Structures are given as C-alpha cells and as structure tokens.
XYZ file of C-alpha atoms in Angstrom:
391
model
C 28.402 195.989 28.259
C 29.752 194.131 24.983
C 28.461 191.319 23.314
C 30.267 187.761 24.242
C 32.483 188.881 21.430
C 33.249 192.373 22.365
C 31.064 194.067 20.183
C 29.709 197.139 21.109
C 26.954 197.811 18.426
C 29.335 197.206 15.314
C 31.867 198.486 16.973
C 34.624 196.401 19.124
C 34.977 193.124 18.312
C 39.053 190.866 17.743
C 40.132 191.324 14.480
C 43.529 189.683 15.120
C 45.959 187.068 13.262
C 44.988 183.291 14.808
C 48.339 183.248 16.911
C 47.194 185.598 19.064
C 43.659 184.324 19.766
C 44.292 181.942 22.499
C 45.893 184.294 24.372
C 42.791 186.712 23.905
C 40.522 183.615 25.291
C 43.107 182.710 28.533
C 43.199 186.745 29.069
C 39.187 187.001 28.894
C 38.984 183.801 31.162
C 41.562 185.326 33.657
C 39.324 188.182 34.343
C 36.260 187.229 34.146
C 37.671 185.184 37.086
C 38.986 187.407 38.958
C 36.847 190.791 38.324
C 34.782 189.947 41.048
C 37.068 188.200 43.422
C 37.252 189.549 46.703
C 40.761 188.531 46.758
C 42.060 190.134 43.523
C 39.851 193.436 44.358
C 41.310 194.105 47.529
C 44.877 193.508 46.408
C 44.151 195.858 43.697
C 42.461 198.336 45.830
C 45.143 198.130 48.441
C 47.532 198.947 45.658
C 45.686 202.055 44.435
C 45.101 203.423 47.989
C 48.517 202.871 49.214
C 50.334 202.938 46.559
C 48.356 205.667 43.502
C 47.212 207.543 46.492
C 43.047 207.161 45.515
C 41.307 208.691 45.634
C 42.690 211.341 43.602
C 41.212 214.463 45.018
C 37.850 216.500 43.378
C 38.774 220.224 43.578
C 36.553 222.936 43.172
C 38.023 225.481 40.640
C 37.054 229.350 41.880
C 38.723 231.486 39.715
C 37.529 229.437 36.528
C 34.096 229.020 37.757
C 33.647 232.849 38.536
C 35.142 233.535 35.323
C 32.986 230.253 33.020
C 29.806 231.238 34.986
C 29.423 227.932 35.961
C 30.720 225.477 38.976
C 33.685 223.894 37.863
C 35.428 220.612 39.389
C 38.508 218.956 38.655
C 39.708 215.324 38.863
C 42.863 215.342 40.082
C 44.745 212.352 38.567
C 47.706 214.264 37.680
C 48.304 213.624 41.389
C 48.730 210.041 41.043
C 51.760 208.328 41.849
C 53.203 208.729 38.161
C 51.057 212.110 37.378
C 48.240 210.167 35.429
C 45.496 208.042 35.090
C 47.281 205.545 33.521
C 48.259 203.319 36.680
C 44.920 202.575 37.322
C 45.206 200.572 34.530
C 48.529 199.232 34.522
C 48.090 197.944 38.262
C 44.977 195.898 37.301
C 46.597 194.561 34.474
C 49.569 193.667 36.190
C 48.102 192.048 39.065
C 45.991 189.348 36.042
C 49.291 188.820 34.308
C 51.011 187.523 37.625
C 48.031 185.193 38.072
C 48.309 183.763 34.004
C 51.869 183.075 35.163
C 53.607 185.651 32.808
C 56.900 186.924 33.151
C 57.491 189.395 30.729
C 55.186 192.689 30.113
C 55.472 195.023 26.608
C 53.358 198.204 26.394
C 53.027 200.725 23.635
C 52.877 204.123 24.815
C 52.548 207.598 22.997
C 53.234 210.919 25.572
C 54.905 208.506 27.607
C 52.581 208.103 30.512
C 51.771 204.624 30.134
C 55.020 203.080 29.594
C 55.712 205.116 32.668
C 53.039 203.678 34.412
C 53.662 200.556 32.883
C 57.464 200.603 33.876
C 56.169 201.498 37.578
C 54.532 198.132 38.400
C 57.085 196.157 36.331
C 59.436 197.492 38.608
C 57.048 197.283 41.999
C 56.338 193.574 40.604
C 59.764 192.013 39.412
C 58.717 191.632 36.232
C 60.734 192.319 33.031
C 59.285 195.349 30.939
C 60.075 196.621 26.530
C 57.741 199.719 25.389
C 57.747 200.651 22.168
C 57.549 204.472 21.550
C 57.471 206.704 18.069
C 61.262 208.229 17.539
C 58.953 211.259 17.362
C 57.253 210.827 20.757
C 60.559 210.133 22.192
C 61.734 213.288 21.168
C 58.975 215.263 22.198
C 58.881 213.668 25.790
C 62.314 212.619 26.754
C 61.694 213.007 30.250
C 59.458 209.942 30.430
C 61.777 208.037 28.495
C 64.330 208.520 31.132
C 62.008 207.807 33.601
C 61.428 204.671 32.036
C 64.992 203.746 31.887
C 65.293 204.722 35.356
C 62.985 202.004 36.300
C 64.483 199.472 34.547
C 62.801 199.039 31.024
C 63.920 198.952 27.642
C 62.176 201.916 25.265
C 62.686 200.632 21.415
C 62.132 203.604 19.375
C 60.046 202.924 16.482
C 61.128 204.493 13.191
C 58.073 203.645 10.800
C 55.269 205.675 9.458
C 54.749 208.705 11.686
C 56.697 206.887 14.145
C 53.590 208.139 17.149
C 51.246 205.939 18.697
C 50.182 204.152 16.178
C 53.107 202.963 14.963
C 54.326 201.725 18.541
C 51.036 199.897 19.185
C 51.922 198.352 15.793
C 55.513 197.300 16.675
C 54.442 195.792 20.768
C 51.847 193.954 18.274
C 54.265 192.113 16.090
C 56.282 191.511 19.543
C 53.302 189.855 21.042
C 52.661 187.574 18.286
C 56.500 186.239 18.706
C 56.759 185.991 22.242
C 52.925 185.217 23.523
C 53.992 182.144 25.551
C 55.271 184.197 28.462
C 54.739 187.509 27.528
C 51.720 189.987 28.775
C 50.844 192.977 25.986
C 49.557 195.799 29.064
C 47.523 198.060 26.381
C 47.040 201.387 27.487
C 43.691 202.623 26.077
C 40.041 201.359 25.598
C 41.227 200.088 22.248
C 42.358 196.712 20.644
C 40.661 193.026 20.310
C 38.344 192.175 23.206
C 38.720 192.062 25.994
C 41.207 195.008 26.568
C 38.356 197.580 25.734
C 36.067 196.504 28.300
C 39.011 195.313 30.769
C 40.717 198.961 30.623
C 37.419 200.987 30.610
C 36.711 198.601 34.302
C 39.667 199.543 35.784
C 39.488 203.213 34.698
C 35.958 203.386 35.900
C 37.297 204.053 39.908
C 37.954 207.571 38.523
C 33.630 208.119 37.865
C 32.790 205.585 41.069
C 35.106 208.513 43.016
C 33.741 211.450 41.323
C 29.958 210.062 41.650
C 30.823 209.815 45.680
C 32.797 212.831 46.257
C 29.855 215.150 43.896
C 27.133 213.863 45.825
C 28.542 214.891 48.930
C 30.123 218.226 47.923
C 27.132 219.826 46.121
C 24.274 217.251 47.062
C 23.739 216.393 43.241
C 24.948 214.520 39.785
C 26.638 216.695 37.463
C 25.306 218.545 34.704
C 28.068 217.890 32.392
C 31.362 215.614 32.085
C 34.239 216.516 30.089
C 37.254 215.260 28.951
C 40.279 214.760 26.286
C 39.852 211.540 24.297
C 42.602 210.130 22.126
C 42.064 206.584 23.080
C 39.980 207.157 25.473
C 40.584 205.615 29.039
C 40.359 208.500 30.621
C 37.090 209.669 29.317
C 35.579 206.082 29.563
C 36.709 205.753 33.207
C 35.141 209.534 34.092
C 31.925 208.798 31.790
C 31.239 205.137 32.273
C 29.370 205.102 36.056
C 27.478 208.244 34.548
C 26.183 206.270 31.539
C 22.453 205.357 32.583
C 21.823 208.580 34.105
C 20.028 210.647 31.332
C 20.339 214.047 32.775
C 24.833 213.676 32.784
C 25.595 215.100 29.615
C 29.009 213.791 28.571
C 31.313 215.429 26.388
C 34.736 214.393 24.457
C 37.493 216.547 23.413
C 39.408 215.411 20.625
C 42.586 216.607 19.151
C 41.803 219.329 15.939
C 45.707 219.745 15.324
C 46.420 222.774 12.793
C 42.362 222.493 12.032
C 39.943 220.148 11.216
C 39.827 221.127 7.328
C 43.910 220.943 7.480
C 44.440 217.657 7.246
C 46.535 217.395 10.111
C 43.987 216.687 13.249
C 43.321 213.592 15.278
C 39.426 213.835 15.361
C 38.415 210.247 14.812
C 35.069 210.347 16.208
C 34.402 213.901 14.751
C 35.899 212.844 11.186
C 36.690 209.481 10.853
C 34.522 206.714 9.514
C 34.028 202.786 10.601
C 36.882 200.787 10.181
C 39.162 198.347 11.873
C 42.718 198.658 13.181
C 44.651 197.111 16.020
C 42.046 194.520 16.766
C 38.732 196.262 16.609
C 36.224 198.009 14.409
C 35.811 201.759 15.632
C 36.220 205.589 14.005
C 38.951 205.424 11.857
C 40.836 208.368 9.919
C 41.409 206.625 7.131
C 41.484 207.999 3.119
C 38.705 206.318 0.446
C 40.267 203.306 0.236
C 40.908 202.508 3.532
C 44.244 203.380 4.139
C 44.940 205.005 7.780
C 45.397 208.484 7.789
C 48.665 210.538 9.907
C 47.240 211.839 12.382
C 48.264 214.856 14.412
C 48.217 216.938 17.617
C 51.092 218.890 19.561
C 49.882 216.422 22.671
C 51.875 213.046 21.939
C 48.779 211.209 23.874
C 46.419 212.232 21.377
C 47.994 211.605 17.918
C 46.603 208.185 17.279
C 44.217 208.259 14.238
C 41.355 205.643 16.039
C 39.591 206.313 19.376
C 37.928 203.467 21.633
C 34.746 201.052 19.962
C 32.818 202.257 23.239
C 33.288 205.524 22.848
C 32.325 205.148 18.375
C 29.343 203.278 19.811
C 28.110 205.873 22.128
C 28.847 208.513 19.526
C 26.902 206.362 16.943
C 23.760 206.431 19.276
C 24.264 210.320 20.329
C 25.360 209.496 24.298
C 28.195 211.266 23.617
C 29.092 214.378 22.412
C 31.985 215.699 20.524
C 34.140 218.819 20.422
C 37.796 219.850 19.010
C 40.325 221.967 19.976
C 43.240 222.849 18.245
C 47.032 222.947 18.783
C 47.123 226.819 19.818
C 43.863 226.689 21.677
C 45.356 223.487 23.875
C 48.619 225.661 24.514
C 46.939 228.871 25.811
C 44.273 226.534 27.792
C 47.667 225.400 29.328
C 48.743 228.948 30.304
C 45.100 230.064 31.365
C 44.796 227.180 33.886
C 48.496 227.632 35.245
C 47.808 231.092 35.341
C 44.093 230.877 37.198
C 44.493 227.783 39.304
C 47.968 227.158 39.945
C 47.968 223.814 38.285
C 50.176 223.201 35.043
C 47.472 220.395 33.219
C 48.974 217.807 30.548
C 48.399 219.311 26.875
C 46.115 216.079 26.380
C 43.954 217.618 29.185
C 44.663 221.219 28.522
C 42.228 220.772 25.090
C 39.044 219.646 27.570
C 40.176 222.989 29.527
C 39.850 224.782 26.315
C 37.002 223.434 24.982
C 35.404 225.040 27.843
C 36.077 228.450 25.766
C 34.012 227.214 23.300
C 30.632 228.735 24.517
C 28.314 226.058 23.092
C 29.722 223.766 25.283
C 28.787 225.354 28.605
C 25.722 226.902 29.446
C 25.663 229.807 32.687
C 25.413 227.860 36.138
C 25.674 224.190 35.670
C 27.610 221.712 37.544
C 30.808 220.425 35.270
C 33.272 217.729 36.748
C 36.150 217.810 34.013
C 39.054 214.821 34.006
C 42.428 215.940 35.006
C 44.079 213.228 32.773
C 47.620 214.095 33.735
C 50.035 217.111 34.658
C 51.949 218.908 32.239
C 55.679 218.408 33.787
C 56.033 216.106 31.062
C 54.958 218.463 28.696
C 57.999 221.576 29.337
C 59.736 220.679 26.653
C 56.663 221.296 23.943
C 55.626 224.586 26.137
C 59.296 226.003 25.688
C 59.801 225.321 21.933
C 55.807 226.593 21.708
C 56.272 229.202 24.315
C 56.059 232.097 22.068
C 52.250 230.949 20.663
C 51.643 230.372 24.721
C-alpha cells in the first residue's frame, strides 16, 4: 500500500497545479468511504456480474502449452462486455463520481479501449462524457472512435506532440483544471496524482482475486509465473497485485520495444527510462538528459505512452518484478501464432506478453503460467491489414 501521500517508495506521489488538489482530497475521501461499503461493493459487483459478465473465464491453452512445454492459462478479459479490462475500472469509478455529485466525466484514452469503456457507463449512467484521443490513435483505431460516438460521447482529437497517449492525458488534464466543479477525470491506468494509482490498481485487482480462485481449483496450486503487457499498467497491476506477498509467483511485465530498444523508437519505461515525474506522479520516465519526455513508440496504440505506473517503478526498483520487451514484428506474429493455435485473435497490447513467451529465458519446461488477456484484437484489423505482409 502507499504512503498517506501516495508514495510508493519514491515513486507515486501528486505532483499537480493547486487547482486541482481539492478535488484530489474530496476524490481520496470519497473512496476511502466507500471502498469498504457493503453498499457501494455490491452495486459494483452486481454491475460487473451482470453487466461485464465476471468472471471473465480462465482457459487452459493446449496447443500452446504442448508446444511452450509448460501449462499455459489465459485470462479472458477480452470477453468483457467492451472486449477489455478496462470496465472494471471505469464502473468503479463511475459509481464514486455519482456519489461526489458529478455530472460530467472526461477520460483520456490511447487504443481506444478506455474511452470505450468509459463511454459505456456514461451511457449506462446518464452522464455526459469528452475523451481526448491522439489524431494518431484515432487513425489507427477508428473503430473505437465510432463506437464511442455511437454511445454518445464527444472524441476531441488531439493534434500536439506525438498526438498518442500522452498527449491526450495532457489535453483531459488542462480540461480538468477548467471544469473541476462538476466534472469527474475517469483515468484509465495505474498512473497520475494519488489516489488514481492505488484506486485503479483496487478495482483491477478482481482480475488476480478471480485467477487466485479459479487456479486453485483447476490445478490445486498458485502459479509459477504471471505475465502480462504493461504500458500503464492496470492490467498487469490487477493480474499481479493479489499475487504480491506470495514469494514463490514470479511476475513478469512486457513492455513495448517498438523498432528495438537501441532504436530510439520503443516504449520501455521501466526497462529504459529513469525517475521522473509526469502527469501527477514520480515513476520511470523516457525522458532525454535534461529531462525532457521522450516520443515514445509501439504499433499497439495502448502501449505508446513514455511512463508506466509508480507501483509497478517501485516493484521494479526492489526486483518484485521482472521485465521483458518485445518488439513491433514479434507482437504481430505473436498475434498470428495465437489466432492460428487457439482460435483467439488477442489485442496487439496483449499479443507482446504472448510473444514474450518465445523468448526462452522467460519460461522454464513445466511450470504453471496464468498470462492476462488484456483485450481482443477486433480493434486491432486495421493495424494487422496495413502490417499484414510482416504477419
């Protein structure tokens, strides 16, 4: 758990304008109110059984097992209502906005799964929804951005800098610090000022609480190994986090090594970024000798943000976690193997943990791996097509 402050180590922490502070305090008040209230939980449980469809099955993968040498088990969020993890997240938040009497929700989102999600419970709730999204994410995943539309929100392309993630979290930023009166910033990721880190990773964590059930009865045992993609990282904090105190779970992220990580062009904070502080918190940064953020990239839209979670930099720091990277052509044949083996087309965020699997230092013969589904790859046709001939 964090400090009072959100600090986890050095990491964490609110590094945020004044303006913006109060509304930090009323959100950290609001759920430390209501984590625990039997009330709150089983509206938001009720939501994510009836609604999500949790829990999201745990699926025992044959053909890669035989193939891996090992015993390999999915978790299936891509079968979520919405086809990600995201809603987890965007229901809980949702559900503490309505109580802080808010009536307006913005949302940054990158691949376009969490304004989806986001746009979902606006809709299911009544509430008015803007995400901002890169020009260049909206090209690359169109599909959500119609989906978005569909529901009812407004998608404001953002134009600046690499005009990704990081530029959109920028932009619902500056919107927040206008509009904070009546208006509820839903941040996607284990990032920003406290308490969002902590808050998201909670709400995430149903994914490990599920897999920690479901293992135990299927093979009798804990896992030998967790994997999963990290860009942010909410859905490797919400696999990881209920496996944290047990020694023997070894957990391993996947980040995003782009054209290579001597290129230049990669997204591997935690493997090659350094302390620093952006959106509200200190964590891995990419960032040059003087502190100015580095472009990041990665052909997955969900992974080209140039930070990663303070958690996730803290249990790096202390060597809880360890760290692997896959690159853009090793994410689109992990995409094709999978399809190909299992039947089931995985996001490109999720198709680097698949591939990572290839590398064989990460695996060793026989042991017990539960990797995170993230999200499914309809989103993702567009990429595959214009990629299909490196596929």
């Amino acid at each position: 758990m964090p400090d009072h402050l959100g600090h986890f180590g050095i990491f964490g922490g609110r590094y945020v304008p004044d303006t913006l502070i109060p509304a930090l305090d009323d959100l950290a008040e609001c759920y430390a109110t209501y984590r625990n209230d039997p009330e709150f939980v089983a509206e938001l449980r009720g939501y994510w059984t009836d609604y999500v469809g949790r829990p999201s099955p745990l699926f025992f993968a044959k053909r890669l097992s035989d193939e891996l040498g090992i015993s390999l088990y999915l978790k299936r969020e891509d079968l979520n209502h919405t086809g990600a993890h995201k809603i987890n997240n965007t229901l809980g938040q949702i559900l503490l906005a309505k109580r802080m009497g808010k009536t307006r929700i913005i949302a940054e989102t990158g691949a376009g799964q969490h304004g989806v999600a986001t746009a979902t419970v606006c809709a299911l709730m009544g509430l008015e929804c803007v995400i901002y999204m890169g020009s260049e994410d909206i090209r690359r995943q169109s599909l959500n951005v119609y989906r978005m539309e569909l529901m009812g929100a407004t998608v404001v392309p953002v134009n600046s800098g690499s005009k990704t993630l990081k530029d959109a979290t920028t932009e619902a930023i500056r919107d927040w610090l206008e509009s904070v009166e009546n208006t509820h910033y839903i941040i996607g990721s284990v990032v920003g000022p406290h308490p969002y880190p902590m808050m998201v990773r909670d709400f995430q964590s149903i994914i490990g609480v599920e897999v920690r059930e479901q293992i135990l009865k299927k093979e009798g045992r804990l896992p030998d190994l967790l994997v999963a993609c990290v860009g942010g990282g909410s859905n490797a904090m919400g696999l990881f986090h209920p496996f944290i105190n047990d020694g023997s779970v070894q957990l391993l992220a996947v980040e995003a090594a782009g054209h290579g990580l001597d290129s230049g062009e990669h997204s591997a904070s935690l493997l090659r970024g350094v302390p620093g502080v952006l959106h509200g918190s200190m964590s891995y940064l990419l960032q040059d000798e003087v502190g100015q953020i580095q472009l990041a990239h990665s052909v997955s839209a969900g992974l080209d943000y140039p930070g990663v979670g303070p958690e996730l930099s803290y249990l790096k720091s202390v060597g809880r976690l360890s760290v692997d990277a896959v690159t853009d052509t090793e994410a689109l044949h992990a995409c094709r193997w999978v399809a190909e083996r299992e039947g089931i087309i995985p996001a490109l965020e999720t198709s680097h943990a698949f591939a990572a699997l290839k590398h064989t230092h990460n695996i060793k013969p026989g042991q017990l791996v539960v990797l995170g589904v993230s999200g499914r790859g309809d989103k993702d046709m567009g990429t595959l097509m214009e990629y299909r001939d490196a596929v």
